[in-house]
Tab-separated table of C-alpha atoms in Angstrom:
chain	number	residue	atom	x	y	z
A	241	UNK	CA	-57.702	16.395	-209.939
A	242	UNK	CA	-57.237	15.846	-213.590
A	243	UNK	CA	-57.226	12.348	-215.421
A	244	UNK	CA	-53.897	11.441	-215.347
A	245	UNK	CA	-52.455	13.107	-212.002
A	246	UNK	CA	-50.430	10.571	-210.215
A	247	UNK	CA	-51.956	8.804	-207.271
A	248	UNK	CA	-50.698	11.458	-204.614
A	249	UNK	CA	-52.859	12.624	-201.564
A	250	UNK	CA	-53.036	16.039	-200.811
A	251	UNK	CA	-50.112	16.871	-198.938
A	252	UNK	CA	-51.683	17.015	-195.046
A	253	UNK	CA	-51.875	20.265	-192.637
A	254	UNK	CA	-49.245	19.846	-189.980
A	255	UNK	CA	-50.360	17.695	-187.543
A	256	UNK	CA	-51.346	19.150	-183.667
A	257	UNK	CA	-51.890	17.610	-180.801
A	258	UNK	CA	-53.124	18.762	-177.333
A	259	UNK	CA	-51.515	18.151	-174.468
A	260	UNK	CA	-52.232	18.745	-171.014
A	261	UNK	CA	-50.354	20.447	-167.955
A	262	UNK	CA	-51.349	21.070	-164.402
A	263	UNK	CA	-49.724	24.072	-162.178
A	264	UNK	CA	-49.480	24.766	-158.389
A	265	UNK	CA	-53.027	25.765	-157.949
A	266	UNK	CA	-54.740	22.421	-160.028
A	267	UNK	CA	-55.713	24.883	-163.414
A	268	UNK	CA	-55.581	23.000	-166.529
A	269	UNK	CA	-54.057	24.470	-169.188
A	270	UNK	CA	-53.990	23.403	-172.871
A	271	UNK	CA	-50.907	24.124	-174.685
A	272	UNK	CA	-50.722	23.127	-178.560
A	273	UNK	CA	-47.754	20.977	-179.320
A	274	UNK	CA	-46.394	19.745	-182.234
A	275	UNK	CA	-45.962	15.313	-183.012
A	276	UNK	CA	-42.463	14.649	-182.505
A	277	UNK	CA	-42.001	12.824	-185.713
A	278	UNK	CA	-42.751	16.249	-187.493
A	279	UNK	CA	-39.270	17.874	-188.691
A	280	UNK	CA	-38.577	20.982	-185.856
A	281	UNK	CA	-38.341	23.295	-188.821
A	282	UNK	CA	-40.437	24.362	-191.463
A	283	UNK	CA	-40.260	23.713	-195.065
A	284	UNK	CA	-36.792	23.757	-197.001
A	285	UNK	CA	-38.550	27.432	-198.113
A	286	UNK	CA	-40.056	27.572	-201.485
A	287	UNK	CA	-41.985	25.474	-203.676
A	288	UNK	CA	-38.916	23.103	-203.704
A	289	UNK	CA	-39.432	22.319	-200.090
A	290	UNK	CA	-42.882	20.925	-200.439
A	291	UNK	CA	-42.124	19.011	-203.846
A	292	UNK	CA	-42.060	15.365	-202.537
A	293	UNK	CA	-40.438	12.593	-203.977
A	294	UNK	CA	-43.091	11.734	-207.006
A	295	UNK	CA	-42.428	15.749	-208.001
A	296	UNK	CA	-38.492	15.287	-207.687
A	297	UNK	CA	-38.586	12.563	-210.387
A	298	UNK	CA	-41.287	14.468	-212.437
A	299	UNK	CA	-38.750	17.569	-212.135
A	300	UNK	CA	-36.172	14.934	-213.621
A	301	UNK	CA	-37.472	13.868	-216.673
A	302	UNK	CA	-38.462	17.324	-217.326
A	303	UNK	CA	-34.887	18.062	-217.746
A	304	UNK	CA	-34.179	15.232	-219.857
A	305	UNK	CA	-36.676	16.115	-221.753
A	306	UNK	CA	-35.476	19.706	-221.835
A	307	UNK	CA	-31.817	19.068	-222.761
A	308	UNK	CA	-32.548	16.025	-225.154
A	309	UNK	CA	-33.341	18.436	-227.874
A	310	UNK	CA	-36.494	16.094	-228.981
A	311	UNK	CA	-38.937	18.701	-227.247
A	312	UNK	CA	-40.491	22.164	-229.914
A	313	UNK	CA	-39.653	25.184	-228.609
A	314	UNK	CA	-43.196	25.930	-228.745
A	315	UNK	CA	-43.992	22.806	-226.532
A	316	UNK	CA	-40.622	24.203	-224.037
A	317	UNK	CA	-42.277	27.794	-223.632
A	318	UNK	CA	-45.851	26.344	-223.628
A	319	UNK	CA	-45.639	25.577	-219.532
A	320	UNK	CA	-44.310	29.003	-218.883
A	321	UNK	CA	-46.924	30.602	-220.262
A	322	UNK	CA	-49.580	28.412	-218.885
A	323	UNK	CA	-47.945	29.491	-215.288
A	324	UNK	CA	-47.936	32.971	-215.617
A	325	UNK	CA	-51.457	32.921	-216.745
A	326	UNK	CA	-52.648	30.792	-213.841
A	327	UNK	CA	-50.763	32.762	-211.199
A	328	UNK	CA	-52.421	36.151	-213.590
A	329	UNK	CA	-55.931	34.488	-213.112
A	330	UNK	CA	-55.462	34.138	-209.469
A	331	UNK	CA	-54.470	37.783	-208.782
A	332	UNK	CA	-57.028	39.334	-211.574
A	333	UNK	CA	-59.783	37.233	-212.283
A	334	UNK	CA	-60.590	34.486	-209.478
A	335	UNK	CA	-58.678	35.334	-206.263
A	336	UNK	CA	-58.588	32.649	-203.845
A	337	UNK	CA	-61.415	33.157	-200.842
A	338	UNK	CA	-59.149	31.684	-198.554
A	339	UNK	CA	-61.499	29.519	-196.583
A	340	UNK	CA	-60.726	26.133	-198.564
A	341	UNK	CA	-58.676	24.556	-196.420
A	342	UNK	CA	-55.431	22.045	-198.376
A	343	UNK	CA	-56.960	18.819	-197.478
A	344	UNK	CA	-60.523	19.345	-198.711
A	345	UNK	CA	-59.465	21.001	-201.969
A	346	UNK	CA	-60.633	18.020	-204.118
A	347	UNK	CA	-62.521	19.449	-206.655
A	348	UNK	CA	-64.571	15.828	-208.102
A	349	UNK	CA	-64.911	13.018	-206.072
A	350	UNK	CA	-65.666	9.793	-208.326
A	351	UNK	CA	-67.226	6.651	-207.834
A	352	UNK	CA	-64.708	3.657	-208.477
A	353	UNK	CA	-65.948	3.637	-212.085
A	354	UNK	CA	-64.581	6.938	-212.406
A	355	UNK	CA	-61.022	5.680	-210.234
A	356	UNK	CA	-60.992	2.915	-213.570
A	357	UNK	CA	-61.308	5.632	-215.939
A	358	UNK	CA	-58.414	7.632	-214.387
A	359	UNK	CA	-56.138	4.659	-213.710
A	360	UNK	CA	-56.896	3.916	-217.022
A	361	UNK	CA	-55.552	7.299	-218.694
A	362	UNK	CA	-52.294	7.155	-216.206
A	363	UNK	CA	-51.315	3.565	-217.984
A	364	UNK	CA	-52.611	4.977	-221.777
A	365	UNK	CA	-51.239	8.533	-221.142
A	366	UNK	CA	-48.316	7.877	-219.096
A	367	UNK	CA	-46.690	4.541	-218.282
A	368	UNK	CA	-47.158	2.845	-222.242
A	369	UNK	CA	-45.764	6.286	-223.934
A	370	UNK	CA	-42.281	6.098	-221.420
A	371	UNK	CA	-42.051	2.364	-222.127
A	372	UNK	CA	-42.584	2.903	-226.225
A	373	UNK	CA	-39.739	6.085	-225.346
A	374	UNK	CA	-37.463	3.383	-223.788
A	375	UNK	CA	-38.100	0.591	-226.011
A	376	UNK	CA	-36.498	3.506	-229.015
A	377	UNK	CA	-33.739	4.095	-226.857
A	378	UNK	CA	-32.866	0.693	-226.303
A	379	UNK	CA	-34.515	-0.490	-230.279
A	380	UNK	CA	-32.183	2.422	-231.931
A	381	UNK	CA	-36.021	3.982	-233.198
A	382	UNK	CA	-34.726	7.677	-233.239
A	383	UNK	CA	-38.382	8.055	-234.931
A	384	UNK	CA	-40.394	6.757	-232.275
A	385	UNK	CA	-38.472	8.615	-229.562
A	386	UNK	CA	-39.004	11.776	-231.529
A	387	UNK	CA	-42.706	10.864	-231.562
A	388	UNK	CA	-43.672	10.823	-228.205
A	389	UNK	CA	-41.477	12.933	-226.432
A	390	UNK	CA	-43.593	15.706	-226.696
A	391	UNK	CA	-45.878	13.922	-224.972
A	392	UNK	CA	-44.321	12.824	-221.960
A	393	UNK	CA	-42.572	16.156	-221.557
A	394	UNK	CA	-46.246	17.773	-221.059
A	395	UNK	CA	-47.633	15.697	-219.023
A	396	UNK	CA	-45.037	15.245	-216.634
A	397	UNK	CA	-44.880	19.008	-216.183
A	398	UNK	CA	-49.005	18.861	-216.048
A	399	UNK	CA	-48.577	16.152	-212.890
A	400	UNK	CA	-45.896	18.293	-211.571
A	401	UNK	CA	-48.223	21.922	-211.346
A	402	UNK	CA	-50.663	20.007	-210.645
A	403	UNK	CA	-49.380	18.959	-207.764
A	404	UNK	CA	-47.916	22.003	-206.227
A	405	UNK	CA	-51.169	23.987	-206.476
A	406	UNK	CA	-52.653	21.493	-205.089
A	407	UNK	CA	-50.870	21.868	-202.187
A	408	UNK	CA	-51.301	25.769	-202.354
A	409	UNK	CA	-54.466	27.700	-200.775
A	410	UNK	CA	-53.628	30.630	-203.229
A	411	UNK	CA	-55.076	28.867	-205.952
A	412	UNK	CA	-58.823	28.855	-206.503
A	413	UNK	CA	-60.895	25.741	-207.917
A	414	UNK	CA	-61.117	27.522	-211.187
A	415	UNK	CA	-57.643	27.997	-211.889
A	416	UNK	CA	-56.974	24.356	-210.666
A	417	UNK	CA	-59.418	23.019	-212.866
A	418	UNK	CA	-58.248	24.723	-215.625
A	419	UNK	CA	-54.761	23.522	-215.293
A	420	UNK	CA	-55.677	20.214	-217.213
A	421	UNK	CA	-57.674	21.783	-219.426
A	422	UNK	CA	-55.209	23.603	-220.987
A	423	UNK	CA	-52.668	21.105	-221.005
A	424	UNK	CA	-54.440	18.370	-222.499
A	425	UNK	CA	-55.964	20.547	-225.267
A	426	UNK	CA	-52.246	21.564	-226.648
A	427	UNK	CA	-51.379	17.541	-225.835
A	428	UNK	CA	-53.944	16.480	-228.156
A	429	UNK	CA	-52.016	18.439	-230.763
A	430	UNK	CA	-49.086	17.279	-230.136
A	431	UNK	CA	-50.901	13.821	-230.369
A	432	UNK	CA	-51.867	15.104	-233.597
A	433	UNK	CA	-48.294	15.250	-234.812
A	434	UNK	CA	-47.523	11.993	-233.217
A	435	UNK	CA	-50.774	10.339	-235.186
A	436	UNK	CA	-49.074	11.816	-238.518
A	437	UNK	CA	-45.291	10.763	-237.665
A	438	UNK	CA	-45.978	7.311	-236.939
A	439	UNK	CA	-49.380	6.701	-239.693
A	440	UNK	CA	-48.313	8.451	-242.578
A	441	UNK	CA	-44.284	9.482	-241.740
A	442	UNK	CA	-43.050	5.971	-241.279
A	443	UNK	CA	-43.321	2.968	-243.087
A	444	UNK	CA	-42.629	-0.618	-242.504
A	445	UNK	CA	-39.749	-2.300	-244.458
A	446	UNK	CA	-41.351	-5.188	-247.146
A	447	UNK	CA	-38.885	-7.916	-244.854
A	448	UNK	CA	-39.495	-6.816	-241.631
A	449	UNK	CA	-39.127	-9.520	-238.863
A	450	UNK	CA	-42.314	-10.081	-236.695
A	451	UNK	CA	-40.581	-7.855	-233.430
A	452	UNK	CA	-40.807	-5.219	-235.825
A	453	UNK	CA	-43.992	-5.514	-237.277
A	454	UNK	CA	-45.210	-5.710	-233.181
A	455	UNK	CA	-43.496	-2.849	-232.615
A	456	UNK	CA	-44.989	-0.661	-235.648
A	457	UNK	CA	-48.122	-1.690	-234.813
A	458	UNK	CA	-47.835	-1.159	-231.180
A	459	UNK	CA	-46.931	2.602	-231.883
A	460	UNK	CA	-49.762	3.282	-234.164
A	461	UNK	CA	-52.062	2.008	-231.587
A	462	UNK	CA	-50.210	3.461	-228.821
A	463	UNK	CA	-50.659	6.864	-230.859
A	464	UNK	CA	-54.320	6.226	-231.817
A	465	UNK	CA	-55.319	5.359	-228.109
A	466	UNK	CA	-53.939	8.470	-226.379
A	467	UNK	CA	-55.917	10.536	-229.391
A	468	UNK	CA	-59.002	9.190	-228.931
A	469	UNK	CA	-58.721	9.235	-224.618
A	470	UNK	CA	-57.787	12.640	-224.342
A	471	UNK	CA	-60.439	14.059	-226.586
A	472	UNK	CA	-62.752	12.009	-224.848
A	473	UNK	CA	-61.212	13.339	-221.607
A	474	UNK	CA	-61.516	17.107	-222.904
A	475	UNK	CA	-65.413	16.529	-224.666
A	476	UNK	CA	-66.806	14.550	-222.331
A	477	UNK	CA	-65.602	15.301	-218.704
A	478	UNK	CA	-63.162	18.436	-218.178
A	479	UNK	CA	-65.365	20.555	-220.113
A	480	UNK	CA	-69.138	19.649	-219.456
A	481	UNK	CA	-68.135	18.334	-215.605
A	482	UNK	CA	-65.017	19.473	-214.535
A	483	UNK	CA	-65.128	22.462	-214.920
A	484	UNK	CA	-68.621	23.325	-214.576
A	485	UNK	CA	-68.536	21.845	-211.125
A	486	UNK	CA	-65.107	24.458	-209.917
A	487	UNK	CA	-66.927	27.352	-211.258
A	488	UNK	CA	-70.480	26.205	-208.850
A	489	UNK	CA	-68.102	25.407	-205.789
A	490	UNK	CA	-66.184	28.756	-206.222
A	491	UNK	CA	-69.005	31.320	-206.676
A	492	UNK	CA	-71.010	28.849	-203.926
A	493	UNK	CA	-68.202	29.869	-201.385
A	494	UNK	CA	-68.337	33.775	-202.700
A	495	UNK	CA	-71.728	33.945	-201.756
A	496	UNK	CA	-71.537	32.214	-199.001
A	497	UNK	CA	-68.650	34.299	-197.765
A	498	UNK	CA	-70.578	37.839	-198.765
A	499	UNK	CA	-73.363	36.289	-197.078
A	500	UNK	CA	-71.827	36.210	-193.665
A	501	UNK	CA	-70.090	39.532	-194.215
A	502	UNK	CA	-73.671	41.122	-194.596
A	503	UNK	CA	-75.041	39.416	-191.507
A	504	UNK	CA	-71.707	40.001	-189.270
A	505	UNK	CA	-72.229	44.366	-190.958
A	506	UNK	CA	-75.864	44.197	-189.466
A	507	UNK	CA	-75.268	43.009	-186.754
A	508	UNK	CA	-72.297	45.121	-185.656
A	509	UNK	CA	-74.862	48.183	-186.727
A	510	UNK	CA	-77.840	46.506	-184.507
A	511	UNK	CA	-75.161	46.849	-181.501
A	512	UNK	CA	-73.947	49.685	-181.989
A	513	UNK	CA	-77.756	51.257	-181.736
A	514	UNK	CA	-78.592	49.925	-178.530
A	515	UNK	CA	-76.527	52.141	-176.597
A	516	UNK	CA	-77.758	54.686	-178.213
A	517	UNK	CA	-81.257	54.056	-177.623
A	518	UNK	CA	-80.753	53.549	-174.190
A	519	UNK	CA	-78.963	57.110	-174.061
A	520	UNK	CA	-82.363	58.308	-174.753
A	521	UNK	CA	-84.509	56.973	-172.641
């Protein structure tokens, strides 16, 4: 998934067991059975059934976001537009094959190098911004609050779709991969803003205590720091790696797919000509 998604494993295919039962006459006969632990019914029905407990809190502060008033309209109606042009790229443009199955839907596996670089974007992207959020709240720094909310209101709701298609087989590797792509090419604008509010927008009083000073310096470089990794992120790996790779596996499994549909054609013609040359004879 993308830099910054949340540590969450692809939500797993129910599980099945077999078991075994023998009749009168000593046949065996394999019956499919579900794990008792498994819940008897199926999901709650919906996309909220499936959200899990990481999503539910995402969900959250996307509606404190929402109501706080600190979020641009723009930046409110930005995610419903991304949606409806993912779910119109999946209909139109690259339909789901439907032979990925959920659990192998991982579209770049990295080496722990890579795990470094993505554990390092969750901390610069994610976990520093809410504390900086927090630390206005609790420091009275309407300005700093204003800052980054922006932020943190698209990227929780890029972790949150994110994670539902993930768990969706409707949803091709293109349209997945391009999920952080867009997002984190309107976040580094927003990061743009944030660069101006807290460099050139705010100044440090001439008496400031040395708490203060820390804290003006840590938003600058809080600010700088998520500018500089997510235009790496978008420069250097979404767009020459990322992406490339989603396109390759999803025309790889087209192929392969039309492939098989020719052979399974020709052969179903081959058959159907036998009989009809031994009619002949």
């Amino acid at each position: 998934m993308s830099d910054v998604t949340l540590a969450v494993a692809p939500r797993p295919e129910p599980n099945v067991t077999t078991t075994t039962t023998t009749t009168s006459d000593a046949k065996l006969e394999q019956k499919p059975q579900q794990r008792h632990h498994q819940p008897p019914q199926a999901a709650m029905g919906g996309v909220m059934g499936s959200l899990r407990v990481i999503e539910l809190q995402l969900v959250a502060f996307i509606m404190v976001f929402s109501a706080s008033g600190l979020v641009p309209l723009l930046d409110l109606i930005f995610p419903a537009f991304v949606s409806a042009y993912l779910i119109a790229l999946s209909r139109l443009a690259f339909p789901a094959h439907g032979t990925t199955t959920i659990g192998s839907q991982e579209i770049f596996q990295g080496s722990w190098l890579f795990r470094l670089y993505v554990v390092v974007g969750t901390t610069v992207g994610l976990f520093l911004p809410l504390a900086y959020v927090l630390g206005g709240f609790a420091r009275g720094d309407e300005h700093a609050v204003r800052s980054a909310t922006p932020h943190l209101f698209l990227l929780a709701f890029q972790i949150l779709t994110e994670n539902v298609i993930s768990g969706l087989s409707l949803f091709s590797s293109p349209v997945r991969a391009l999920v952080p792509l867009l997002y984190t090419v309107r976040r580094i604008f927003v990061i743009s803003d944030w660069i101006q509010d807290v460099w050139i927008n705010k100044a440090l009083p001439a008496n400031a205590q040395f708490k203060d000073i820390a804290w003006f310096w840590f938003g600058r470089g809080l600010a700088a720091a998520n500018l500089v990794y997510f235009s790496t992120n978008v420069f250097c790996f979404l767009i020459p790696q990322f992406l490339p790779k989603a396109f390759e596996r999803y025309f790889r499994e087209r192929d392969e797919i039309q492939a098989k549909t020719f052979e399974d054609k020709r052969s179903t013609a081959a058959n159907k000509s036998q009989p009809t040359d031994k009619k002949d004879d």
